[in-house]
PDB file of C-alpha atoms in Angstrom:
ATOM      1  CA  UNK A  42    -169.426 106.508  88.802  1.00 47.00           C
ATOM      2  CA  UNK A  43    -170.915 105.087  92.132  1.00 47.00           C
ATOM      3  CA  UNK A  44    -170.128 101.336  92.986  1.00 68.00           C
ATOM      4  CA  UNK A  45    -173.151  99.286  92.084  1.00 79.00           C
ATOM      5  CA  UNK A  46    -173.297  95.239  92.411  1.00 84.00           C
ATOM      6  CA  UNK A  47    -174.026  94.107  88.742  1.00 85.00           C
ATOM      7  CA  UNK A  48    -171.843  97.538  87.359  1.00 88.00           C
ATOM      8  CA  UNK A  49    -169.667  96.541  84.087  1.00 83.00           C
ATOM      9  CA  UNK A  50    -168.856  99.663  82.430  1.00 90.00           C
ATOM     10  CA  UNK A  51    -168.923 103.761  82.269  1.00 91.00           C
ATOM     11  CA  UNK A  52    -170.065 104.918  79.581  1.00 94.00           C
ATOM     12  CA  UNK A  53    -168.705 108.571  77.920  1.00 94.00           C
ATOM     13  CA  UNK A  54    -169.712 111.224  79.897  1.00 94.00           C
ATOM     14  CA  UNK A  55    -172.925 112.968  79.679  1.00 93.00           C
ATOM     15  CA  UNK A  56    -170.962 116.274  78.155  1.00 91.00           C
ATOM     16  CA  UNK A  57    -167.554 114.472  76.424  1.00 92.00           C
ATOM     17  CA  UNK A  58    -167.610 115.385  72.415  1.00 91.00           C
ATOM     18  CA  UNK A  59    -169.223 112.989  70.094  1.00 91.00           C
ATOM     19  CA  UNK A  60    -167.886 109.857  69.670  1.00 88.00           C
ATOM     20  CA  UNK A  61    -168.681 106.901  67.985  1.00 87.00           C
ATOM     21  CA  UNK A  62    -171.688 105.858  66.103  1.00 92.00           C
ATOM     22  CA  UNK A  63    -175.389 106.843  67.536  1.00 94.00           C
ATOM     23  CA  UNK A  64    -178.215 104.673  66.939  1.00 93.00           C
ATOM     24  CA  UNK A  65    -181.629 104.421  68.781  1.00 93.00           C
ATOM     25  CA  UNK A  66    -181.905 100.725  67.460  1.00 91.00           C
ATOM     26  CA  UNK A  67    -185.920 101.623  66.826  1.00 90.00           C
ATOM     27  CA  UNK A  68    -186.482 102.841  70.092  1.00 93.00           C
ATOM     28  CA  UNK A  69    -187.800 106.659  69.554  1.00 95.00           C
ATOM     29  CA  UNK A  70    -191.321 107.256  69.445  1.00 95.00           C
ATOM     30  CA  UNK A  71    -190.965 110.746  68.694  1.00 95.00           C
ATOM     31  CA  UNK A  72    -188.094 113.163  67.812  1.00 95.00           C
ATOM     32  CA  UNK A  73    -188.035 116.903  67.325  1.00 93.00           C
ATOM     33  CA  UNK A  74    -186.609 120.258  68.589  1.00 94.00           C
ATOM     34  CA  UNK A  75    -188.549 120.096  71.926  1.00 95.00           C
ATOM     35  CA  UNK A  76    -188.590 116.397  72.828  1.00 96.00           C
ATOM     36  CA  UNK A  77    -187.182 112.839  72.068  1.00 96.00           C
ATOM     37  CA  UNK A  78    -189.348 109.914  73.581  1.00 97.00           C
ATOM     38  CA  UNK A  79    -187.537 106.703  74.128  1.00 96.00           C
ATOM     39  CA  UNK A  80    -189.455 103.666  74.261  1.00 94.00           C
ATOM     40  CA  UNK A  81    -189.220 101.057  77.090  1.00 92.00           C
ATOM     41  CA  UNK A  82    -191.710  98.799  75.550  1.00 90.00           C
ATOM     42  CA  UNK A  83    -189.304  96.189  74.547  1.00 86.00           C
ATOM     43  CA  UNK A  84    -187.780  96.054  78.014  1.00 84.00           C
ATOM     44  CA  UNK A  85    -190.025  93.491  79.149  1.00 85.00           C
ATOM     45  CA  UNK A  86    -190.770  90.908  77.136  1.00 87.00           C
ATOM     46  CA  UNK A  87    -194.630  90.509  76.968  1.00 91.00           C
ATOM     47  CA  UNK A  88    -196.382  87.253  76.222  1.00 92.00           C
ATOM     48  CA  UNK A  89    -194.727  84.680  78.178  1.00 93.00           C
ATOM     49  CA  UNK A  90    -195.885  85.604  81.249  1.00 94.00           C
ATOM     50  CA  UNK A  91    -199.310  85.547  80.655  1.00 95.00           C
ATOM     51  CA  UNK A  92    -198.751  82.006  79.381  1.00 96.00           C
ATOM     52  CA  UNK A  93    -196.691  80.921  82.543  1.00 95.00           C
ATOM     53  CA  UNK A  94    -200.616  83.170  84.283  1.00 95.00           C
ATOM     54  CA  UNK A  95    -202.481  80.719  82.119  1.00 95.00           C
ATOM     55  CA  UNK A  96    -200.745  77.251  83.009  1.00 95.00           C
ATOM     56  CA  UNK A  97    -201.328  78.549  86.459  1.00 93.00           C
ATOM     57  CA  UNK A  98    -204.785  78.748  86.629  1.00 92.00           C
ATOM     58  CA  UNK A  99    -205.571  75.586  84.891  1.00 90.00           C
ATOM     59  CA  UNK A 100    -203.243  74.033  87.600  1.00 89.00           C
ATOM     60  CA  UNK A 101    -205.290  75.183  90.440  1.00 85.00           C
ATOM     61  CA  UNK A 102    -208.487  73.911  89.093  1.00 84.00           C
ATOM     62  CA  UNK A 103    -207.281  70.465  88.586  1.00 79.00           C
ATOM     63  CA  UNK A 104    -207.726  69.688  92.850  1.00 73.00           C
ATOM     64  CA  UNK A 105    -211.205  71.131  92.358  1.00 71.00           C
ATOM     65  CA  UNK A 106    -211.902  68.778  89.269  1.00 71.00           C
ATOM     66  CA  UNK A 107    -210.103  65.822  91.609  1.00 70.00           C
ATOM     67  CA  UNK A 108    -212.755  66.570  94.393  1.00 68.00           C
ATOM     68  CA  UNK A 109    -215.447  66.866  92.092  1.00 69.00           C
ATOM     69  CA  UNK A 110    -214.784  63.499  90.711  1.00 69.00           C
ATOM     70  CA  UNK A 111    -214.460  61.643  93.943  1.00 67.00           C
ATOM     71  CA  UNK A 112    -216.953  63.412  96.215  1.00 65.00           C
ATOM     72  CA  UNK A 113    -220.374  61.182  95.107  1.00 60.00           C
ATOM     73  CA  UNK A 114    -217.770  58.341  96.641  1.00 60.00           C
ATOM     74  CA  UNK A 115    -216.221  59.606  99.407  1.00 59.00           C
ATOM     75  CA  UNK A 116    -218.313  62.153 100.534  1.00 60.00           C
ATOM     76  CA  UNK A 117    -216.923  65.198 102.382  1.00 58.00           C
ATOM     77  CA  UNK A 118    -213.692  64.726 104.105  1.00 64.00           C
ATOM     78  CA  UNK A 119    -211.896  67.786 105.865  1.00 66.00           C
ATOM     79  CA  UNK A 120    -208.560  66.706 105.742  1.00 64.00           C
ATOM     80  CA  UNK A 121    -208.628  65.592 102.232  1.00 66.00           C
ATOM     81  CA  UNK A 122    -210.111  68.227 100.873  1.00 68.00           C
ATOM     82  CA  UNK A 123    -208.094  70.775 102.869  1.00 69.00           C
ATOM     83  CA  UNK A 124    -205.300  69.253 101.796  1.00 72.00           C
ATOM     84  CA  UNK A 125    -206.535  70.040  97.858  1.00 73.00           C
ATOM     85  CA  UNK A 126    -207.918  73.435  98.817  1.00 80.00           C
ATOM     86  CA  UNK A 127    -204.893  75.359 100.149  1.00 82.00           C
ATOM     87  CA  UNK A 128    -202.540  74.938  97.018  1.00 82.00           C
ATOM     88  CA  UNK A 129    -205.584  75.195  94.563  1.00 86.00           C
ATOM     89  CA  UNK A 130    -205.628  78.944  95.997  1.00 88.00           C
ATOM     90  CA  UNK A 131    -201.895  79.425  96.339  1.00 90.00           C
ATOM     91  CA  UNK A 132    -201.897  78.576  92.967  1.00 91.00           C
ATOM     92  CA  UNK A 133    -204.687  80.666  92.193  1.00 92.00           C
ATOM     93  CA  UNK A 134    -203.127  83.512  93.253  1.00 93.00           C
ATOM     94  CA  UNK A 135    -199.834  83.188  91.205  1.00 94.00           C
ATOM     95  CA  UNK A 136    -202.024  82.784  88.512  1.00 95.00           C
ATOM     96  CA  UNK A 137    -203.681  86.444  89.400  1.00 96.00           C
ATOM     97  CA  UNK A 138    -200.326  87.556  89.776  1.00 96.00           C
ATOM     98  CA  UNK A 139    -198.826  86.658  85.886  1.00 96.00           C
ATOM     99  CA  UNK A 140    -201.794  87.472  84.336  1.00 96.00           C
ATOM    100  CA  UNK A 141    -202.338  90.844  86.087  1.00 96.00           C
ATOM    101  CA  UNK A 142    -198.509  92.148  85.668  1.00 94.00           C
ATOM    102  CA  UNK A 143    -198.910  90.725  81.644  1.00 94.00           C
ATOM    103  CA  UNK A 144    -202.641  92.046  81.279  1.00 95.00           C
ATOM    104  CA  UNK A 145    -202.316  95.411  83.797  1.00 93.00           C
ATOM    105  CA  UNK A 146    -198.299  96.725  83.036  1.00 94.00           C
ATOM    106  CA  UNK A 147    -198.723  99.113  80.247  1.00 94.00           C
ATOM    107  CA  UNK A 148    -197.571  98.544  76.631  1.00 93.00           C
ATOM    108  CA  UNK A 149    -194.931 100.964  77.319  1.00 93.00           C
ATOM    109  CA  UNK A 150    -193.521 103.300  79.791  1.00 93.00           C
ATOM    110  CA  UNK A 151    -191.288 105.613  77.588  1.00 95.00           C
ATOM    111  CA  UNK A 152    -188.963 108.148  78.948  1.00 96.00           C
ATOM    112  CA  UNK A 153    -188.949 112.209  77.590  1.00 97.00           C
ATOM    113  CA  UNK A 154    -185.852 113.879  77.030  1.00 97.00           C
ATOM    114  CA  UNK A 155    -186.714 117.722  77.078  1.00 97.00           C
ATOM    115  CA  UNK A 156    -183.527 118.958  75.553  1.00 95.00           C
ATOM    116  CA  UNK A 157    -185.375 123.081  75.668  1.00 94.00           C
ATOM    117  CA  UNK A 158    -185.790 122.101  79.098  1.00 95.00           C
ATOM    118  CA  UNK A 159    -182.651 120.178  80.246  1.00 95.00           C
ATOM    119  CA  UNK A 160    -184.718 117.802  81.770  1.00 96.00           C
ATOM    120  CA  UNK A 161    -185.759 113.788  81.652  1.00 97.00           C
ATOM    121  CA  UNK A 162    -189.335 112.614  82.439  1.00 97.00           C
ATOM    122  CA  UNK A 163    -189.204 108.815  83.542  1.00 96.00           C
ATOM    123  CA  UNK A 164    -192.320 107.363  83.347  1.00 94.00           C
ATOM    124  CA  UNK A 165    -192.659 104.037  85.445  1.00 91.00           C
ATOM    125  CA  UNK A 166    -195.028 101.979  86.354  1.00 91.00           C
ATOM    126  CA  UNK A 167    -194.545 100.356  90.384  1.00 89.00           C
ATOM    127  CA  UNK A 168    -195.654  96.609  91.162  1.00 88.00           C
ATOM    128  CA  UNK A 169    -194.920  94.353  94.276  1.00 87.00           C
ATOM    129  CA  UNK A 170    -195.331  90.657  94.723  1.00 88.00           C
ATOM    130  CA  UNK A 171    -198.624  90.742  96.418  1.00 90.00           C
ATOM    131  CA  UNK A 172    -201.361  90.304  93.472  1.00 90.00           C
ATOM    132  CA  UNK A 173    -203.880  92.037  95.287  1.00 91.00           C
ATOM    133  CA  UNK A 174    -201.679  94.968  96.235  1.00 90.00           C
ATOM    134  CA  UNK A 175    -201.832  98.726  95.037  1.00 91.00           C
ATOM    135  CA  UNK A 176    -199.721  98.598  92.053  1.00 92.00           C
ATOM    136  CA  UNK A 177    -200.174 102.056  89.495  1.00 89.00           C
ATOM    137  CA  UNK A 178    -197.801 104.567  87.579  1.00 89.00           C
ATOM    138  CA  UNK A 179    -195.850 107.845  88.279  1.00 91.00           C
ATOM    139  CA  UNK A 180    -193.232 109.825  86.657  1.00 94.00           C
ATOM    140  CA  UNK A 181    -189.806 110.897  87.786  1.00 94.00           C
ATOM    141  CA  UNK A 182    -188.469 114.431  86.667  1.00 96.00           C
ATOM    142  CA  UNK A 183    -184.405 114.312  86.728  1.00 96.00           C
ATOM    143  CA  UNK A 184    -182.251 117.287  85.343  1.00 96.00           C
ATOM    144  CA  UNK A 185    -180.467 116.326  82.613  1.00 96.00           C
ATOM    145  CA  UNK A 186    -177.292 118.271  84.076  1.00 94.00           C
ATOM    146  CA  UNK A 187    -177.186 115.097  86.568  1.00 95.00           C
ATOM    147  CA  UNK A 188    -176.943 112.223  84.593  1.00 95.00           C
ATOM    148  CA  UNK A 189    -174.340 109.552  83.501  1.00 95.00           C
ATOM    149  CA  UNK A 190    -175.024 106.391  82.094  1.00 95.00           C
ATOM    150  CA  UNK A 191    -173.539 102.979  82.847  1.00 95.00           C
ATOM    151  CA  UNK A 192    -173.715  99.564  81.704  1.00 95.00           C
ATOM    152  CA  UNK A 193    -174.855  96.685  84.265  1.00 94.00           C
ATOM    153  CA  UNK A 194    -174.161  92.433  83.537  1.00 91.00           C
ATOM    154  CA  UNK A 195    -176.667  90.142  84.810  1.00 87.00           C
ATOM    155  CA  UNK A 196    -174.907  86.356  85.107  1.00 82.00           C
ATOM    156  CA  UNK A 197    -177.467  83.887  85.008  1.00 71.00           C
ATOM    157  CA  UNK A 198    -176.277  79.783  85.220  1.00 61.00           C
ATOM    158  CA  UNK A 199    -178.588  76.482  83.613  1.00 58.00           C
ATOM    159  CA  UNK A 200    -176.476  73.500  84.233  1.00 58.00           C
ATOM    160  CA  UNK A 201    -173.248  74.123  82.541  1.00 61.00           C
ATOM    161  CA  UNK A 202    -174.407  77.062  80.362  1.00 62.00           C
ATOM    162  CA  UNK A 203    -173.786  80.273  81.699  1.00 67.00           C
ATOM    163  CA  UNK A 204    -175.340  83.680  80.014  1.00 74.00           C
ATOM    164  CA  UNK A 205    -174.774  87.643  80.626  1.00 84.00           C
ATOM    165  CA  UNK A 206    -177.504  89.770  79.882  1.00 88.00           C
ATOM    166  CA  UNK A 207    -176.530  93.661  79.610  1.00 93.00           C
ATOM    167  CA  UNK A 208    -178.271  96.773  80.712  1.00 93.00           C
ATOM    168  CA  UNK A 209    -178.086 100.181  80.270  1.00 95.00           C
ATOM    169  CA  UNK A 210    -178.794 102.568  83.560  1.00 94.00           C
ATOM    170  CA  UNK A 211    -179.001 106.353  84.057  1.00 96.00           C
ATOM    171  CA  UNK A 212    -177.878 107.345  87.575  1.00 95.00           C
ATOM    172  CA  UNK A 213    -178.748 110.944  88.975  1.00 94.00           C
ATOM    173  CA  UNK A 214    -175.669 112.393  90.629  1.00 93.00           C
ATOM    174  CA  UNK A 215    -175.438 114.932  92.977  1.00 91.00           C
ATOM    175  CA  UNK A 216    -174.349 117.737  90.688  1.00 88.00           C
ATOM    176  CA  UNK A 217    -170.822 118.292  90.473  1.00 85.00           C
ATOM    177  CA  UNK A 218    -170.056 114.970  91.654  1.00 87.00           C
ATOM    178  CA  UNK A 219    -170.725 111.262  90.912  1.00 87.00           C
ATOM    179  CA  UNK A 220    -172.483 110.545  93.995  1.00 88.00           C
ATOM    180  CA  UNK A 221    -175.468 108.406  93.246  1.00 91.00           C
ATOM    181  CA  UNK A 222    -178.739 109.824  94.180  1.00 92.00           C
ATOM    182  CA  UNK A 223    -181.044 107.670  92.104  1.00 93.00           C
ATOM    183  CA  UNK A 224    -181.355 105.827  89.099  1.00 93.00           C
ATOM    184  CA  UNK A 225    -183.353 104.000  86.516  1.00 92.00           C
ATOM    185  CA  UNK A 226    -183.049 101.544  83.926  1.00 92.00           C
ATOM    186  CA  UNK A 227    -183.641 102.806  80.139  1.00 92.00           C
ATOM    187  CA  UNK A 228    -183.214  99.090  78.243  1.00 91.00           C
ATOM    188  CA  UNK A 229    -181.942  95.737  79.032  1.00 89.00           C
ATOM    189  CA  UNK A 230    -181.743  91.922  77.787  1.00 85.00           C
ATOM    190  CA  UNK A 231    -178.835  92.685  75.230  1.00 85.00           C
ATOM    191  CA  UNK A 232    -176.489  89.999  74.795  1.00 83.00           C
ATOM    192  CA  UNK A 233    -173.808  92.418  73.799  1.00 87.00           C
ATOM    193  CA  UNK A 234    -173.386  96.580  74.905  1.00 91.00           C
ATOM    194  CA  UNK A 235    -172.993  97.544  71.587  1.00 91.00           C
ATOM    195  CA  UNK A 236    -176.601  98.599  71.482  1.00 92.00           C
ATOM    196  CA  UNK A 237    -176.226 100.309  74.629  1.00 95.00           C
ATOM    197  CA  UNK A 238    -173.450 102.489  73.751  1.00 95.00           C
ATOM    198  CA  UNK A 239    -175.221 103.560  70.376  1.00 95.00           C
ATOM    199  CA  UNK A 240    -178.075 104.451  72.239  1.00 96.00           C
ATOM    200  CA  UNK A 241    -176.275 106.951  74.892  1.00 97.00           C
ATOM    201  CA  UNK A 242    -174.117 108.254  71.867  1.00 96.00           C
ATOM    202  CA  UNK A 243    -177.909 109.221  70.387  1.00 96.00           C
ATOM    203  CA  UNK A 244    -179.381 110.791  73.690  1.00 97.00           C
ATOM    204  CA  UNK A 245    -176.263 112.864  74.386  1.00 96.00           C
ATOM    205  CA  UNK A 246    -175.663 114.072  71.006  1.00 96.00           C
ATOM    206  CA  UNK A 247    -179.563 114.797  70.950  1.00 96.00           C
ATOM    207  CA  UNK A 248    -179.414 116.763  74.056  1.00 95.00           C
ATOM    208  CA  UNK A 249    -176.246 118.532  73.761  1.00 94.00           C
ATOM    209  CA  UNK A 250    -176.205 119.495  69.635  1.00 92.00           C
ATOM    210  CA  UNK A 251    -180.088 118.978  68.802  1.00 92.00           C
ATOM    211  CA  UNK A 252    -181.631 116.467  66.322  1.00 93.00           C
ATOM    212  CA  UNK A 253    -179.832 118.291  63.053  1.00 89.00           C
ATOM    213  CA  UNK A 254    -176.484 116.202  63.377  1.00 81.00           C
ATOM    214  CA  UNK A 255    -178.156 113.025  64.344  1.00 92.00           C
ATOM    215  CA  UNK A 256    -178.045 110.364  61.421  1.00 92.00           C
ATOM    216  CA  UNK A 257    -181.556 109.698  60.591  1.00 91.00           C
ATOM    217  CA  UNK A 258    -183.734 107.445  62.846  1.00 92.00           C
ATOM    218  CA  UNK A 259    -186.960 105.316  62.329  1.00 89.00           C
ATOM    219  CA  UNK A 260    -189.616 105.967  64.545  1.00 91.00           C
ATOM    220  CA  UNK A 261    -190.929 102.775  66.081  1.00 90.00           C
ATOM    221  CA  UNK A 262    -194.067 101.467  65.344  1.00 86.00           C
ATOM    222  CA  UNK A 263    -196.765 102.166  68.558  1.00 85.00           C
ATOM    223  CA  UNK A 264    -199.316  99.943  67.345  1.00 87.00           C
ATOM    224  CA  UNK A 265    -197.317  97.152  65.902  1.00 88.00           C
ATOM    225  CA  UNK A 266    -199.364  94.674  63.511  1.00 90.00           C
ATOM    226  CA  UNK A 267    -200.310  91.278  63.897  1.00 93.00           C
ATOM    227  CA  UNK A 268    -196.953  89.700  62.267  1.00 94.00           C
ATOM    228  CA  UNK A 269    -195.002  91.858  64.309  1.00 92.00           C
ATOM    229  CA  UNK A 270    -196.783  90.982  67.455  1.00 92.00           C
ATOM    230  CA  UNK A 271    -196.479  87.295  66.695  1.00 92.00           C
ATOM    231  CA  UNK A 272    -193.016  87.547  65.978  1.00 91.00           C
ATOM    232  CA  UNK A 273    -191.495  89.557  68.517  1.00 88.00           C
ATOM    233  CA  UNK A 274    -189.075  86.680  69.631  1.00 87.00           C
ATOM    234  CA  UNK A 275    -188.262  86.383  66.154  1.00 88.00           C
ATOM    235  CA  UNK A 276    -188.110  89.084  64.506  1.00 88.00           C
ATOM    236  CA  UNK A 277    -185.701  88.754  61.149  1.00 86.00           C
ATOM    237  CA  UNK A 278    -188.391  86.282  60.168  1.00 88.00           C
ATOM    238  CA  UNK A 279    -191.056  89.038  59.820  1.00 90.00           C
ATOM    239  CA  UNK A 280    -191.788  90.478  56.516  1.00 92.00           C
ATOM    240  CA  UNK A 281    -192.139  93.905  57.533  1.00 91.00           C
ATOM    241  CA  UNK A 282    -189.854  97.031  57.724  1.00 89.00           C
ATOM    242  CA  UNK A 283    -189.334  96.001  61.400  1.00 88.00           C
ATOM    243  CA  UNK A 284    -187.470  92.707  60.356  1.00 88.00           C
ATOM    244  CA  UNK A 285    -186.212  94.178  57.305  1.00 89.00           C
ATOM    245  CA  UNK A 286    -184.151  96.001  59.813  1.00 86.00           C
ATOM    246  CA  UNK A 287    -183.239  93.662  62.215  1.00 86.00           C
ATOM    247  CA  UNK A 288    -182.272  91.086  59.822  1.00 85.00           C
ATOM    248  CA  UNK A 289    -179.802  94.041  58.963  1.00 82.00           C
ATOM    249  CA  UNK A 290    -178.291  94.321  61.757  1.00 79.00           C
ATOM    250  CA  UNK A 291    -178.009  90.894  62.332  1.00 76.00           C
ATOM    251  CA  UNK A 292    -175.643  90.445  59.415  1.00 70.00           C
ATOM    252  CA  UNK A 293    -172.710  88.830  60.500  1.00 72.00           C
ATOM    253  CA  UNK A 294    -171.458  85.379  61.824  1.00 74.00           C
ATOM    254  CA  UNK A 295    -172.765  86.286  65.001  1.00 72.00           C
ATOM    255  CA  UNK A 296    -175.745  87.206  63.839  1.00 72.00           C
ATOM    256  CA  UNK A 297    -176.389  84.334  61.604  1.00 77.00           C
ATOM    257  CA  UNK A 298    -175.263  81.912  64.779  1.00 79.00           C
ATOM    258  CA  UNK A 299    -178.209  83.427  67.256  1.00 76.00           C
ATOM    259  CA  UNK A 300    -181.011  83.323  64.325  1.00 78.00           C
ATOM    260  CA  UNK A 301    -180.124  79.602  63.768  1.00 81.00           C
ATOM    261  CA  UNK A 302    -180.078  78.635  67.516  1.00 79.00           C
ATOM    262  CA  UNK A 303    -183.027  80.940  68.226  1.00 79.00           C
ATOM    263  CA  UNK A 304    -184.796  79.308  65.172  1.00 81.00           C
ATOM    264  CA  UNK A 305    -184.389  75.464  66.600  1.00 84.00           C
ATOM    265  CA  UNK A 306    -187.066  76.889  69.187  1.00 85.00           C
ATOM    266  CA  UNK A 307    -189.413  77.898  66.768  1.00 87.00           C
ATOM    267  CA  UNK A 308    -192.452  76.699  68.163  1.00 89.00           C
ATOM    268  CA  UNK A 309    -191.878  77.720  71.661  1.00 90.00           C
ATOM    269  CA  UNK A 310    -191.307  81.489  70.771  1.00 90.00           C
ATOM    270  CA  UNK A 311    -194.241  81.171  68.254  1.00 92.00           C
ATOM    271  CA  UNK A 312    -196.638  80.607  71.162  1.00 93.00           C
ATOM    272  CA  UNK A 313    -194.896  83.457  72.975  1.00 93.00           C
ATOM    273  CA  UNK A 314    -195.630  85.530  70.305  1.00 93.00           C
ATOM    274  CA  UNK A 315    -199.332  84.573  70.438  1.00 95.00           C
ATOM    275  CA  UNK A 316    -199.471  85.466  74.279  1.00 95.00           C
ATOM    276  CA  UNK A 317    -197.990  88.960  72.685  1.00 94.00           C
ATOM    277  CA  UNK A 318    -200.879  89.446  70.240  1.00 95.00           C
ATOM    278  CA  UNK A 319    -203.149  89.185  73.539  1.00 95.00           C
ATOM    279  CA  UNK A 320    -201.405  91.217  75.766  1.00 95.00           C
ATOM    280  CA  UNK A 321    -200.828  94.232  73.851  1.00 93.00           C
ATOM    281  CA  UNK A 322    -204.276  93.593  72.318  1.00 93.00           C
ATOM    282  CA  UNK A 323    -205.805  94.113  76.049  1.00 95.00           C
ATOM    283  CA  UNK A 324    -202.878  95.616  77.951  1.00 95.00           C
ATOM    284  CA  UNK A 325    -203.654  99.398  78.525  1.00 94.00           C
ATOM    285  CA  UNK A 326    -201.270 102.632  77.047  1.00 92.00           C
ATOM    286  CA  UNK A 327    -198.947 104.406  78.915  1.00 90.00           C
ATOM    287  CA  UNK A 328    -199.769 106.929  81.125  1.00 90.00           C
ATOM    288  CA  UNK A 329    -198.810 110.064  82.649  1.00 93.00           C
ATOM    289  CA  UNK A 330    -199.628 111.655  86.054  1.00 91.00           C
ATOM    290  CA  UNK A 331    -202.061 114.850  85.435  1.00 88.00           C
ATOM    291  CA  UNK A 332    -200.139 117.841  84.509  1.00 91.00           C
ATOM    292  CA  UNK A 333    -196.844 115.675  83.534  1.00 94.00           C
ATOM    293  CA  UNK A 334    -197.366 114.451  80.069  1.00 93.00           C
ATOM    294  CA  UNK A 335    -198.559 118.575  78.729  1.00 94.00           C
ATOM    295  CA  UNK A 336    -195.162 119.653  80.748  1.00 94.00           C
ATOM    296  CA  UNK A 337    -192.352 117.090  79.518  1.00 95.00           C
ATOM    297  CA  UNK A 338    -193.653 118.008  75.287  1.00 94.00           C
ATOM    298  CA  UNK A 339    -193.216 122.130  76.165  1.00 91.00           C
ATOM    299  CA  UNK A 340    -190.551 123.845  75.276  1.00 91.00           C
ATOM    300  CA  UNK A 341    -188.883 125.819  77.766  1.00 83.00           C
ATOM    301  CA  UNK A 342    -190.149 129.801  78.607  1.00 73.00           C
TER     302      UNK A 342
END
């Protein structure tokens, strides 16, 4: 595979015999003959930001509430109140920012594989770091006859803890080589690449064999309820078939270890999960370019 910065690990090759165990980990939105959609929704975690949006914008009117206060006094003064002014609207701005990338990105931006077709539809959605810039979604079309999958670590440091996040890549080769062309990310955040090697296992036997070897999968939830909304940080506490199956999987010393330290942050992730319920209350669906979402569902002529 092609060097990359942050690369950890190959995964098996796009057209090696099964191997292993091949789980979606509730990621499919849809699964037949024609089609699989994977879902990207949990890729970014929603809620927070539009908190961090929030804090922001109550920030940048405290100057104006300062000048308000202290104008009947003082009376106008450019200096002082310039110096107020400029970070009230600096601030302002990150504050469009958060809340525009929380309220604006849709809920999901899933990724088709057409297995009559041999071909992957990306969908993706592009933003910049200028809140007032053109941000909007496209699709990218990749033959399936291309890709390999590989796993890339993310090392981030607080004091004297130290954490790896894992994610798993697809990277368009030229064909008959493994010289990179292009790439994009299908999941990330995992602690561990267990999920991540499931989840290739699943596309490749998918799109080599079909759906009729494939152990059977749940179909995620597109319009998750309120519970599950408000405990997305959480899940194994929700009483729902969503945490019925997480608290599954989470079996284990391991598993038991991360609920418990999660858990001592209970109140933090519970007003996370309330920033959730807004955003994918308000945030819009996904969406295709014209002409894209009718062609990535047909089967091949």
């Amino acid at each position: 595979m092609p060097a990359h910065p942050q690369w950890a690990q190959d995964l098996a090759l796009r057209d090696a015999p099964p191997a292993g165990k091949a789980d979606s980990w509730d990621e499919l939105n849809h699964l037949d003959e024609t089609y699989l959609e994977f879902s990207m929704a949990s890729d970014i975690p929603r809620g927070p930001i539009f908190w961090c949006g929030i804090i922001c914008l109550a920030t940048g009117l405290f100057p104006g509430y300062l000048m308000s206060i202290t104008w009947p006094a003082r009376g106008f003064d450019i200096w002082m109140d310039g110096i107020l002014i400029v970070p009230s609207l600096l601030i302002f701005c990150l504050a469009y920012f958060f809340l525009r990338f929380d309220l604006r990105l849709p809920k999901d931006r899933p990724v088709r594989f057409n297995r009559s077709q041999g071909k992957v539809y990306a969908n993706h959605y592009t933003w910049n770091h200028n809140p007032f810039g053109r941000w909007g979604g496209g699709a990218k079309v990749f033959d399936w006859s291309t890709l390999q999958a590989e796993i890339t670590r993310q090392i981030g440091a607080s004091d004297e803890v130290v954490t790896e996040r894992y994610a798993l890549e697809l990277v368009a080769c030229k064909p008959g080589t493994f010289e990179e062309v292009d790439r994009f990310r299908l999941q990330h955040g995992a602690q561990t690449t267990l999920q991540y090697e499931e989840q290739w296992e699943l596309l490749r036997r998918y799109m080599n064999d079909g759906p009729e070897g494939l152990p059977p999968q749940n179909l995620r939830d597109q319009t998750p309820g309120f519970i599950d909304c408000l405990l997305f940080a959480m899940p194994w506490f929700a009483p729902t078939p969503t945490g019925r199956r997480v608290r599954e999987r989470m079996r284990g010393f391991l598993g038991a270890l991360m609920m418990v330290l999660m858990s001592l942050l209970f109140p933090l992730w519970l007003l996370f999960g309330l920033g959730n319920v807004i955003v994918m209350r308000l945030a819009p669906d996904a969406t295709w370019p014209a002409g894209v979402d009718e062609a990535s569902k047909q089967r091949a002529a």
